[in-house]
């Protein structure tokens, strides 16, 4: 149980284009999903909290107009990197909390490697 | 402001021995702590967690200890196996929103 998938697993795009990353909870419902990014040899940094049916909450320093988040259902959240630039190249990871479980454990997807040329 | 710190970037242990990974935190509001294991280019895998009302939680070879007065937690892996080699992150959270604050990670290497 508690499986989270991400698609695509890696993507290469040209500077200026937009990239959409999907995060799905496969066997549980998640009212809240989280988006993180990780640079090489660094920790996971929370970008935003995605709430089903409402606007995402962004961390300080994260541009909400650049990183668009949509949480349209209890099993799907999407992150769109708009007008991507080389500095957006990173490893993006989503996580989800199971609404049916009282614990605060988050389950993570496998991550998406983004390379912007 | 690093609220969760893992001061050892790496740890090397012999197979069969105990691995002890440490984590310190500064925010006394944290009420739930988790350990994750991560391989390169993969998402973190949940290992074990502990609530602030407890001081120990055990699951198979993994035990997490929490010392609230010292704002310190540790993960013990006994016995260590080569397959345990990975980066281990501790994380903490303190409200219903569930936002996790991660430490920098400790790379564990278990040698046969």
Coordinates of N, CA and C in Angstrom, one line a residue, chain A residues 36-46 90-91 93, chain B residues 2 4 6 38 44 87-91 100-106:
Chain A
X36 N 8.5 18.9 -3.7 CA 9.8 19.2 -3.2 C 10.7 19.2 -4.4
X37 N 11.9 19.9 -4.2 CA 12.9 19.8 -5.2 C 14.2 19.5 -4.5
X38 N 15.1 18.8 -5.1 CA 16.4 18.5 -4.5 C 17.5 18.7 -5.5
X39 N 18.5 19.5 -5.1 CA 19.6 19.8 -5.9 C 20.7 18.7 -5.5
X40 N 21.6 18.5 -6.4 CA 22.6 17.4 -6.1 C 23.3 17.6 -4.7
X41 N 23.4 16.6 -4.0 CA 24.1 16.6 -2.7 C 23.4 17.5 -1.7
X42 N 22.2 17.8 -1.9 CA 21.5 18.7 -1.0 C 20.2 18.0 -0.4
X43 N 19.6 18.6 0.5 CA 18.4 18.1 1.1 C 17.2 18.4 0.3
X44 N 16.1 17.8 0.7 CA 14.8 18.1 0.0 C 14.2 19.4 0.5
X45 N 13.9 20.2 -0.4 CA 13.3 21.5 0.0 C 11.9 21.6 -0.4
X46 N 11.0 21.8 0.5 CA 9.6 21.9 0.2 C 9.3 23.2 -0.7
X90 N 16.5 20.3 -12.0 CA 16.5 19.8 -10.7 C 15.8 18.4 -10.6
X91 N 15.7 17.9 -9.5 CA 15.0 16.6 -9.2 C 13.8 17.0 -8.4
X93 N 10.2 16.0 -6.6 CA 9.6 14.9 -5.9 C 8.3 15.3 -5.3
Chain B
X2 N 18.5 26.3 9.8 CA 18.4 24.9 9.6 C 17.7 24.3 10.9
X4 N 16.4 21.4 11.3 CA 16.7 19.9 11.5 C 18.1 19.7 10.9
X6 N 21.5 17.2 10.4 CA 22.3 15.9 10.5 C 23.7 16.3 10.3
X38 N 17.0 7.0 1.1 CA 16.9 7.4 -0.3 C 18.1 7.0 -1.1
X44 N 12.4 9.4 -1.6 CA 12.6 8.8 -0.3 C 11.6 7.7 0.0
X87 N 21.3 7.1 1.4 CA 21.3 8.3 2.2 C 20.1 8.3 3.1
X88 N 20.3 8.6 4.3 CA 19.2 8.6 5.3 C 18.9 10.1 5.7
X89 N 17.6 10.4 5.6 CA 17.1 11.7 6.0 C 16.2 11.6 7.2
X90 N 16.4 12.5 8.2 CA 15.4 12.6 9.2 C 14.6 13.8 8.9
X91 N 13.4 13.8 9.3 CA 12.4 14.9 9.0 C 11.5 15.1 10.2
X100 N 6.9 18.8 6.1 CA 8.1 18.1 6.7 C 9.3 19.0 6.5
X101 N 10.1 19.1 7.5 CA 11.4 19.8 7.4 C 12.4 18.7 7.5
X102 N 13.3 18.7 6.4 CA 14.3 17.6 6.3 C 15.6 18.1 6.8
X103 N 16.4 17.1 7.3 CA 17.8 17.3 7.6 C 18.6 17.2 6.3
X104 N 19.9 17.4 6.3 CA 20.7 17.4 5.1 C 21.0 16.0 4.6
X105 N 20.8 15.0 5.5 CA 21.0 13.6 5.0 C 22.4 13.1 5.5
X106 N 22.5 11.8 5.7 CA 23.7 11.1 6.1 C 23.8 9.9 5.1

